[in-house]
Amino acid sequence: MTLESVKKHIEDENLGIEVYEMEDSTATVELAAEALGVEPGRIAKSMAIRLKERDILILAKGDVRLDNRKFKDTFKQKARFISGEDIFEATGHPVGGVCPFGLSKPMDIYLDVSLKVYDYVYPAAGSPNACMKIDLDHLKEVVQGEWVDVCR
C-alpha cells in the first residue's frame, strides 16, 4: 500500500477525497503543517500501536501527545508504538505516510476526541510527501473509526 494504492482505494470506493502531493516532505506534523500552511493541530497524525493481541491506529490532533494513563484505562494495557522498522509491514505504508485506510491488513482505527475541534483535518496519504483533506465525519465513516479519549 502506497500513495498509488491510497488513490486507488479513494477511486474504487468513490470517496471524493482529494490527495495533495507536495514537493516538500509532509512526514512530520511540523513539516505537513508548514507545507499546507495550516496550524499543526489540523494535521491528523497516525499513531500505530501494538497491543498484545492486535495492532491499532489512533488518529489524533497533530499537537497532542498520547496520555499513558488514559490509554491504559481505555485499552487495559500499556501503549507500545510499532517501531519504524516494522511500520511498513504492519500497515503497508511508510514511516511519515501512514494513511488510516488502504491498509495492507485490517486494523481497528480510533479517533481521539482532540480532533473534534476541527471540521476537517489532513491525514497522511500513503507517502511521506502526500496528504489529504477530509471532513471529520467523513473520516470517521471511511475508516469505521471509534472515538476515544487517550491524548492530552
Short mmCIF file of N, CA and C in Angstrom, two decimals:
data_model
loop_
_atom_site.label_atom_id
_atom_site.label_comp_id
_atom_site.label_asym_id
_atom_site.label_seq_id
_atom_site.Cartn_x
_atom_site.Cartn_y
_atom_site.Cartn_z
N MET A 1 0.85 -1.15 0.00
CA MET A 1 0.00 0.00 0.00
C MET A 1 0.91 1.24 0.00
N THR A 2 0.67 2.08 -0.92
CA THR A 2 1.46 3.29 -1.06
C THR A 2 0.52 4.41 -1.50
N LEU A 3 1.10 5.49 -1.91
CA LEU A 3 0.30 6.60 -2.42
C LEU A 3 -0.64 6.12 -3.53
N GLU A 4 -0.12 5.32 -4.44
CA GLU A 4 -0.96 4.84 -5.55
C GLU A 4 -2.10 3.96 -5.06
N SER A 5 -1.84 3.13 -4.07
CA SER A 5 -2.91 2.27 -3.56
C SER A 5 -3.95 3.09 -2.79
N VAL A 6 -3.51 4.16 -2.13
CA VAL A 6 -4.46 5.04 -1.44
C VAL A 6 -5.36 5.72 -2.47
N LYS A 7 -4.75 6.22 -3.55
CA LYS A 7 -5.53 6.86 -4.61
C LYS A 7 -6.53 5.87 -5.21
N LYS A 8 -6.08 4.64 -5.43
CA LYS A 8 -6.95 3.60 -5.99
C LYS A 8 -8.11 3.31 -5.03
N HIS A 9 -7.81 3.23 -3.74
CA HIS A 9 -8.85 2.99 -2.75
C HIS A 9 -9.89 4.12 -2.77
N ILE A 10 -9.42 5.34 -2.84
CA ILE A 10 -10.31 6.50 -2.90
C ILE A 10 -11.20 6.43 -4.14
N GLU A 11 -10.60 6.08 -5.27
CA GLU A 11 -11.35 5.99 -6.52
C GLU A 11 -12.32 4.80 -6.49
N ASP A 12 -11.84 3.64 -6.09
CA ASP A 12 -12.68 2.43 -6.07
C ASP A 12 -13.89 2.58 -5.15
N GLU A 13 -13.70 3.27 -4.03
CA GLU A 13 -14.78 3.45 -3.06
C GLU A 13 -15.57 4.73 -3.30
N ASN A 14 -15.18 5.48 -4.35
CA ASN A 14 -15.85 6.73 -4.69
C ASN A 14 -15.96 7.66 -3.47
N LEU A 15 -14.82 7.88 -2.81
CA LEU A 15 -14.81 8.62 -1.55
C LEU A 15 -14.79 10.14 -1.74
N GLY A 16 -14.44 10.59 -2.92
CA GLY A 16 -14.44 12.03 -3.17
C GLY A 16 -13.43 12.80 -2.33
N ILE A 17 -12.28 12.21 -2.09
CA ILE A 17 -11.23 12.84 -1.29
C ILE A 17 -10.10 13.26 -2.21
N GLU A 18 -9.64 14.49 -2.07
CA GLU A 18 -8.53 14.97 -2.87
C GLU A 18 -7.21 14.70 -2.14
N VAL A 19 -6.26 14.11 -2.87
CA VAL A 19 -4.93 13.85 -2.33
C VAL A 19 -4.00 14.97 -2.80
N TYR A 20 -3.22 15.50 -1.87
CA TYR A 20 -2.24 16.55 -2.18
C TYR A 20 -0.85 15.93 -2.18
N GLU A 21 -0.18 15.98 -3.34
CA GLU A 21 1.21 15.54 -3.43
C GLU A 21 2.07 16.80 -3.36
N MET A 22 2.93 16.84 -2.37
CA MET A 22 3.72 18.03 -2.12
C MET A 22 5.17 17.81 -2.58
N GLU A 23 5.81 18.88 -2.98
CA GLU A 23 7.24 18.78 -3.28
C GLU A 23 8.03 18.64 -1.99
N ASP A 24 7.56 19.31 -0.95
CA ASP A 24 8.22 19.24 0.34
C ASP A 24 7.69 18.05 1.13
N SER A 25 8.48 17.58 2.07
CA SER A 25 8.07 16.46 2.91
C SER A 25 6.91 16.86 3.81
N THR A 26 6.01 15.90 4.02
CA THR A 26 4.91 16.07 4.98
C THR A 26 5.00 14.94 6.01
N ALA A 27 6.21 14.42 6.20
CA ALA A 27 6.42 13.23 7.03
C ALA A 27 6.25 13.46 8.52
N THR A 28 6.30 14.72 8.96
CA THR A 28 6.06 15.02 10.37
C THR A 28 4.94 16.05 10.45
N VAL A 29 4.37 16.18 11.62
CA VAL A 29 3.30 17.16 11.81
C VAL A 29 3.80 18.55 11.43
N GLU A 30 4.98 18.91 11.91
CA GLU A 30 5.50 20.25 11.65
C GLU A 30 5.72 20.49 10.16
N LEU A 31 6.32 19.52 9.47
CA LEU A 31 6.57 19.66 8.04
C LEU A 31 5.26 19.73 7.25
N ALA A 32 4.29 18.89 7.62
CA ALA A 32 3.00 18.88 6.93
C ALA A 32 2.28 20.22 7.13
N ALA A 33 2.28 20.71 8.35
CA ALA A 33 1.61 21.98 8.64
C ALA A 33 2.25 23.12 7.85
N GLU A 34 3.56 23.12 7.79
CA GLU A 34 4.27 24.16 7.04
C GLU A 34 3.98 24.06 5.55
N ALA A 35 4.03 22.85 5.00
CA ALA A 35 3.79 22.65 3.56
C ALA A 35 2.37 23.05 3.18
N LEU A 36 1.41 22.82 4.07
CA LEU A 36 0.00 23.12 3.78
C LEU A 36 -0.42 24.52 4.23
N GLY A 37 0.40 25.16 5.05
CA GLY A 37 0.05 26.48 5.56
C GLY A 37 -1.09 26.45 6.55
N VAL A 38 -1.10 25.40 7.40
CA VAL A 38 -2.15 25.26 8.42
C VAL A 38 -1.50 25.10 9.79
N GLU A 39 -2.31 25.24 10.83
CA GLU A 39 -1.78 25.03 12.18
C GLU A 39 -1.49 23.54 12.39
N PRO A 40 -0.46 23.20 13.19
CA PRO A 40 -0.09 21.80 13.40
C PRO A 40 -1.23 20.91 13.92
N GLY A 41 -2.12 21.46 14.72
CA GLY A 41 -3.21 20.66 15.25
C GLY A 41 -4.12 20.07 14.19
N ARG A 42 -4.20 20.73 13.04
CA ARG A 42 -5.09 20.28 11.97
C ARG A 42 -4.53 19.07 11.22
N ILE A 43 -3.27 18.74 11.46
CA ILE A 43 -2.68 17.53 10.87
C ILE A 43 -3.14 16.35 11.73
N ALA A 44 -3.81 15.39 11.12
CA ALA A 44 -4.27 14.20 11.86
C ALA A 44 -3.14 13.18 11.85
N LYS A 45 -2.40 13.14 12.94
CA LYS A 45 -1.27 12.21 12.98
C LYS A 45 -1.76 10.81 13.29
N SER A 46 -1.11 9.85 12.65
CA SER A 46 -1.43 8.43 12.84
C SER A 46 -0.42 7.83 13.80
N MET A 47 -0.92 7.27 14.88
CA MET A 47 -0.06 6.58 15.84
C MET A 47 -0.36 5.09 15.76
N ALA A 48 0.63 4.33 15.28
CA ALA A 48 0.48 2.88 15.13
C ALA A 48 0.95 2.22 16.42
N ILE A 49 0.05 1.47 17.03
CA ILE A 49 0.33 0.89 18.35
C ILE A 49 0.10 -0.61 18.31
N ARG A 50 1.03 -1.33 18.93
CA ARG A 50 0.94 -2.78 19.01
C ARG A 50 0.40 -3.18 20.37
N LEU A 51 -0.79 -3.72 20.37
CA LEU A 51 -1.37 -4.29 21.59
C LEU A 51 -0.99 -5.76 21.65
N LYS A 52 -1.28 -6.41 22.75
CA LYS A 52 -0.91 -7.82 22.90
C LYS A 52 -1.51 -8.69 21.80
N GLU A 53 -2.77 -8.42 21.45
CA GLU A 53 -3.46 -9.29 20.52
C GLU A 53 -3.70 -8.70 19.13
N ARG A 54 -3.33 -7.41 18.92
CA ARG A 54 -3.59 -6.79 17.62
C ARG A 54 -2.87 -5.46 17.52
N ASP A 55 -2.76 -4.98 16.30
CA ASP A 55 -2.23 -3.65 16.03
C ASP A 55 -3.41 -2.71 15.80
N ILE A 56 -3.26 -1.47 16.25
CA ILE A 56 -4.31 -0.46 16.05
C ILE A 56 -3.69 0.84 15.56
N LEU A 57 -4.53 1.69 15.01
CA LEU A 57 -4.12 3.05 14.64
C LEU A 57 -4.98 4.03 15.42
N ILE A 58 -4.33 5.03 15.97
CA ILE A 58 -5.04 6.12 16.63
C ILE A 58 -4.72 7.39 15.86
N LEU A 59 -5.74 8.09 15.41
CA LEU A 59 -5.56 9.38 14.77
C LEU A 59 -5.85 10.45 15.80
N ALA A 60 -4.97 11.41 15.87
CA ALA A 60 -5.12 12.47 16.87
C ALA A 60 -4.69 13.81 16.28
N LYS A 61 -5.11 14.85 16.94
CA LYS A 61 -4.71 16.21 16.60
C LYS A 61 -3.18 16.26 16.61
N GLY A 62 -2.63 16.96 15.63
CA GLY A 62 -1.18 16.95 15.45
C GLY A 62 -0.35 17.48 16.60
N ASP A 63 -0.94 18.31 17.45
CA ASP A 63 -0.15 18.92 18.53
C ASP A 63 -0.47 18.34 19.91
N VAL A 64 -1.00 17.13 19.96
CA VAL A 64 -1.25 16.48 21.25
C VAL A 64 -0.33 15.26 21.39
N ARG A 65 -0.27 14.77 22.60
CA ARG A 65 0.56 13.59 22.88
C ARG A 65 -0.33 12.51 23.49
N LEU A 66 0.08 11.28 23.31
CA LEU A 66 -0.62 10.16 23.92
C LEU A 66 -0.49 10.28 25.44
N ASP A 67 -1.58 10.12 26.14
CA ASP A 67 -1.58 10.13 27.60
C ASP A 67 -1.58 8.68 28.05
N ASN A 68 -0.48 8.23 28.64
CA ASN A 68 -0.33 6.82 29.00
C ASN A 68 -1.42 6.33 29.96
N ARG A 69 -1.82 7.14 30.91
CA ARG A 69 -2.87 6.74 31.87
C ARG A 69 -4.19 6.56 31.15
N LYS A 70 -4.57 7.54 30.33
CA LYS A 70 -5.83 7.44 29.59
C LYS A 70 -5.81 6.23 28.65
N PHE A 71 -4.66 6.00 28.00
CA PHE A 71 -4.55 4.86 27.09
C PHE A 71 -4.76 3.55 27.85
N LYS A 72 -4.07 3.42 28.97
CA LYS A 72 -4.18 2.18 29.75
C LYS A 72 -5.59 1.99 30.30
N ASP A 73 -6.23 3.08 30.72
CA ASP A 73 -7.61 2.99 31.19
C ASP A 73 -8.56 2.53 30.07
N THR A 74 -8.28 2.96 28.85
CA THR A 74 -9.14 2.63 27.71
C THR A 74 -8.87 1.23 27.17
N PHE A 75 -7.60 0.88 26.99
CA PHE A 75 -7.24 -0.38 26.33
C PHE A 75 -6.75 -1.47 27.28
N LYS A 76 -6.67 -1.14 28.58
CA LYS A 76 -6.30 -2.12 29.63
C LYS A 76 -4.90 -2.70 29.45
N GLN A 77 -4.03 -1.95 28.79
CA GLN A 77 -2.64 -2.32 28.66
C GLN A 77 -1.81 -1.11 28.27
N LYS A 78 -0.52 -1.26 28.40
CA LYS A 78 0.40 -0.16 28.09
C LYS A 78 0.55 0.00 26.58
N ALA A 79 0.67 1.25 26.14
CA ALA A 79 0.87 1.54 24.72
C ALA A 79 2.30 1.21 24.31
N ARG A 80 2.44 0.46 23.23
CA ARG A 80 3.74 0.18 22.63
C ARG A 80 3.67 0.58 21.16
N PHE A 81 4.36 1.66 20.81
CA PHE A 81 4.35 2.11 19.42
C PHE A 81 5.04 1.08 18.54
N ILE A 82 4.51 0.88 17.34
CA ILE A 82 5.15 -0.02 16.38
C ILE A 82 6.42 0.67 15.90
N SER A 83 7.52 -0.05 15.87
CA SER A 83 8.82 0.54 15.51
C SER A 83 8.84 0.97 14.05
N GLY A 84 9.72 1.89 13.77
CA GLY A 84 9.90 2.38 12.40
C GLY A 84 10.23 1.26 11.43
N GLU A 85 10.99 0.27 11.90
CA GLU A 85 11.36 -0.86 11.04
C GLU A 85 10.16 -1.74 10.72
N ASP A 86 9.17 -1.76 11.60
CA ASP A 86 8.02 -2.65 11.43
C ASP A 86 6.77 -1.95 10.87
N ILE A 87 6.83 -0.64 10.71
CA ILE A 87 5.62 0.10 10.34
C ILE A 87 5.10 -0.29 8.96
N PHE A 88 5.99 -0.48 7.99
CA PHE A 88 5.54 -0.83 6.65
C PHE A 88 4.88 -2.21 6.65
N GLU A 89 5.49 -3.14 7.35
CA GLU A 89 4.93 -4.49 7.41
C GLU A 89 3.58 -4.48 8.12
N ALA A 90 3.43 -3.65 9.13
CA ALA A 90 2.19 -3.60 9.91
C ALA A 90 1.05 -2.89 9.18
N THR A 91 1.39 -1.85 8.40
CA THR A 91 0.34 -1.02 7.80
C THR A 91 0.32 -1.04 6.27
N GLY A 92 1.47 -1.32 5.66
CA GLY A 92 1.57 -1.22 4.21
C GLY A 92 1.94 0.18 3.76
N HIS A 93 2.18 1.07 4.72
CA HIS A 93 2.56 2.45 4.41
C HIS A 93 3.92 2.75 5.05
N PRO A 94 4.69 3.65 4.44
CA PRO A 94 5.99 4.00 5.00
C PRO A 94 5.88 4.95 6.19
N VAL A 95 6.93 5.02 6.97
CA VAL A 95 7.02 5.98 8.06
C VAL A 95 6.79 7.38 7.47
N GLY A 96 5.97 8.17 8.14
CA GLY A 96 5.69 9.51 7.67
C GLY A 96 4.57 9.58 6.64
N GLY A 97 4.01 8.42 6.29
CA GLY A 97 2.95 8.40 5.29
C GLY A 97 1.81 7.46 5.65
N VAL A 98 1.72 7.08 6.93
CA VAL A 98 0.71 6.10 7.34
C VAL A 98 -0.69 6.68 7.20
N CYS A 99 -1.42 6.12 6.25
CA CYS A 99 -2.78 6.53 5.95
C CYS A 99 -3.74 5.67 6.77
N PRO A 100 -4.84 6.24 7.24
CA PRO A 100 -5.76 5.46 8.06
C PRO A 100 -6.65 4.49 7.28
N PHE A 101 -6.48 4.44 5.97
CA PHE A 101 -7.18 3.42 5.19
C PHE A 101 -6.28 2.97 4.06
N GLY A 102 -6.73 1.98 3.29
CA GLY A 102 -5.85 1.40 2.28
C GLY A 102 -4.73 0.64 2.96
N LEU A 103 -5.02 0.07 4.12
CA LEU A 103 -4.01 -0.66 4.89
C LEU A 103 -3.79 -2.05 4.31
N SER A 104 -2.61 -2.60 4.52
CA SER A 104 -2.29 -3.92 3.98
C SER A 104 -3.04 -5.04 4.68
N LYS A 105 -3.45 -4.80 5.92
CA LYS A 105 -4.28 -5.76 6.65
C LYS A 105 -5.22 -4.99 7.56
N PRO A 106 -6.32 -5.60 7.91
CA PRO A 106 -7.30 -4.87 8.72
C PRO A 106 -6.72 -4.42 10.07
N MET A 107 -7.04 -3.20 10.44
CA MET A 107 -6.66 -2.65 11.74
C MET A 107 -7.85 -1.88 12.27
N ASP A 108 -8.06 -1.94 13.56
CA ASP A 108 -9.07 -1.09 14.17
C ASP A 108 -8.52 0.33 14.22
N ILE A 109 -9.36 1.28 13.85
CA ILE A 109 -8.96 2.68 13.82
C ILE A 109 -9.73 3.42 14.91
N TYR A 110 -9.00 4.21 15.67
CA TYR A 110 -9.59 5.02 16.74
C TYR A 110 -9.29 6.48 16.45
N LEU A 111 -10.25 7.33 16.72
CA LEU A 111 -10.10 8.76 16.53
C LEU A 111 -10.12 9.42 17.90
N ASP A 112 -9.04 10.10 18.24
CA ASP A 112 -9.00 10.77 19.53
C ASP A 112 -9.92 12.00 19.50
N VAL A 113 -10.60 12.22 20.61
CA VAL A 113 -11.54 13.34 20.70
C VAL A 113 -10.88 14.70 20.48
N SER A 114 -9.57 14.76 20.56
CA SER A 114 -8.87 16.03 20.31
C SER A 114 -9.16 16.56 18.90
N LEU A 115 -9.46 15.67 17.96
CA LEU A 115 -9.75 16.08 16.59
C LEU A 115 -11.07 16.84 16.47
N LYS A 116 -11.95 16.69 17.43
CA LYS A 116 -13.30 17.25 17.32
C LYS A 116 -13.35 18.77 17.31
N VAL A 117 -12.24 19.44 17.56
CA VAL A 117 -12.24 20.91 17.48
C VAL A 117 -12.24 21.39 16.03
N TYR A 118 -12.03 20.47 15.09
CA TYR A 118 -11.97 20.83 13.67
C TYR A 118 -13.12 20.22 12.89
N ASP A 119 -13.47 20.86 11.79
CA ASP A 119 -14.45 20.28 10.88
C ASP A 119 -13.75 19.39 9.85
N TYR A 120 -12.52 19.72 9.50
CA TYR A 120 -11.74 18.88 8.59
C TYR A 120 -10.29 18.82 9.07
N VAL A 121 -9.60 17.74 8.66
CA VAL A 121 -8.21 17.53 9.05
C VAL A 121 -7.42 17.00 7.85
N TYR A 122 -6.11 16.89 8.04
CA TYR A 122 -5.21 16.43 6.99
C TYR A 122 -4.42 15.20 7.45
N PRO A 123 -4.91 14.00 7.16
CA PRO A 123 -4.11 12.80 7.45
C PRO A 123 -3.13 12.52 6.31
N ALA A 124 -2.15 11.68 6.57
CA ALA A 124 -1.19 11.25 5.55
C ALA A 124 -1.93 10.42 4.50
N ALA A 125 -1.30 10.30 3.32
CA ALA A 125 -1.94 9.58 2.21
C ALA A 125 -1.04 8.53 1.58
N GLY A 126 -0.28 7.82 2.40
CA GLY A 126 0.50 6.70 1.88
C GLY A 126 1.90 7.01 1.41
N SER A 127 2.35 8.23 1.63
CA SER A 127 3.68 8.66 1.21
C SER A 127 4.14 9.78 2.14
N PRO A 128 5.45 9.90 2.37
CA PRO A 128 5.94 10.97 3.23
C PRO A 128 5.86 12.37 2.61
N ASN A 129 5.27 12.49 1.43
CA ASN A 129 5.06 13.82 0.86
C ASN A 129 3.65 13.94 0.28
N ALA A 130 2.71 13.20 0.88
CA ALA A 130 1.32 13.28 0.41
C ALA A 130 0.36 13.27 1.60
N CYS A 131 -0.71 14.02 1.46
CA CYS A 131 -1.74 14.05 2.49
C CYS A 131 -3.07 14.32 1.81
N MET A 132 -4.12 14.31 2.60
CA MET A 132 -5.44 14.57 2.05
C MET A 132 -6.20 15.47 3.01
N LYS A 133 -7.17 16.16 2.48
CA LYS A 133 -8.06 16.97 3.31
C LYS A 133 -9.38 16.21 3.38
N ILE A 134 -9.85 15.98 4.61
CA ILE A 134 -11.07 15.21 4.77
C ILE A 134 -11.90 15.75 5.93
N ASP A 135 -13.18 15.83 5.69
CA ASP A 135 -14.15 16.22 6.71
C ASP A 135 -14.12 15.18 7.84
N LEU A 136 -14.19 15.63 9.06
CA LEU A 136 -14.06 14.73 10.21
C LEU A 136 -15.13 13.64 10.23
N ASP A 137 -16.37 14.00 9.94
CA ASP A 137 -17.44 12.98 9.91
C ASP A 137 -17.19 11.96 8.81
N HIS A 138 -16.72 12.42 7.66
CA HIS A 138 -16.41 11.53 6.54
C HIS A 138 -15.25 10.60 6.91
N LEU A 139 -14.25 11.15 7.58
CA LEU A 139 -13.12 10.33 8.02
C LEU A 139 -13.60 9.20 8.93
N LYS A 140 -14.41 9.54 9.91
CA LYS A 140 -14.93 8.52 10.83
C LYS A 140 -15.67 7.42 10.07
N GLU A 141 -16.47 7.84 9.09
CA GLU A 141 -17.24 6.89 8.29
C GLU A 141 -16.32 6.01 7.43
N VAL A 142 -15.36 6.63 6.74
CA VAL A 142 -14.47 5.90 5.84
C VAL A 142 -13.65 4.85 6.59
N VAL A 143 -13.11 5.22 7.75
CA VAL A 143 -12.25 4.28 8.50
C VAL A 143 -13.04 3.43 9.49
N GLN A 144 -14.35 3.66 9.57
CA GLN A 144 -15.20 2.97 10.55
C GLN A 144 -14.59 3.09 11.94
N GLY A 145 -14.20 4.33 12.24
CA GLY A 145 -13.48 4.61 13.48
C GLY A 145 -14.37 4.73 14.70
N GLU A 146 -13.71 4.57 15.83
CA GLU A 146 -14.39 4.71 17.12
C GLU A 146 -13.72 5.85 17.87
N TRP A 147 -14.51 6.72 18.49
CA TRP A 147 -13.97 7.83 19.26
C TRP A 147 -13.41 7.32 20.60
N VAL A 148 -12.24 7.83 20.94
CA VAL A 148 -11.61 7.53 22.24
C VAL A 148 -11.02 8.83 22.78
N ASP A 149 -10.71 8.83 24.08
CA ASP A 149 -10.07 9.98 24.70
C ASP A 149 -8.78 9.47 25.32
N VAL A 150 -7.68 9.50 24.54
CA VAL A 150 -6.41 8.93 25.01
C VAL A 150 -5.23 9.89 24.87
N CYS A 151 -5.50 11.16 24.57
CA CYS A 151 -4.41 12.12 24.40
C CYS A 151 -4.58 13.29 25.36
N ARG A 152 -3.49 14.06 25.50
CA ARG A 152 -3.51 15.26 26.32
C ARG A 152 -2.92 16.41 25.54
#
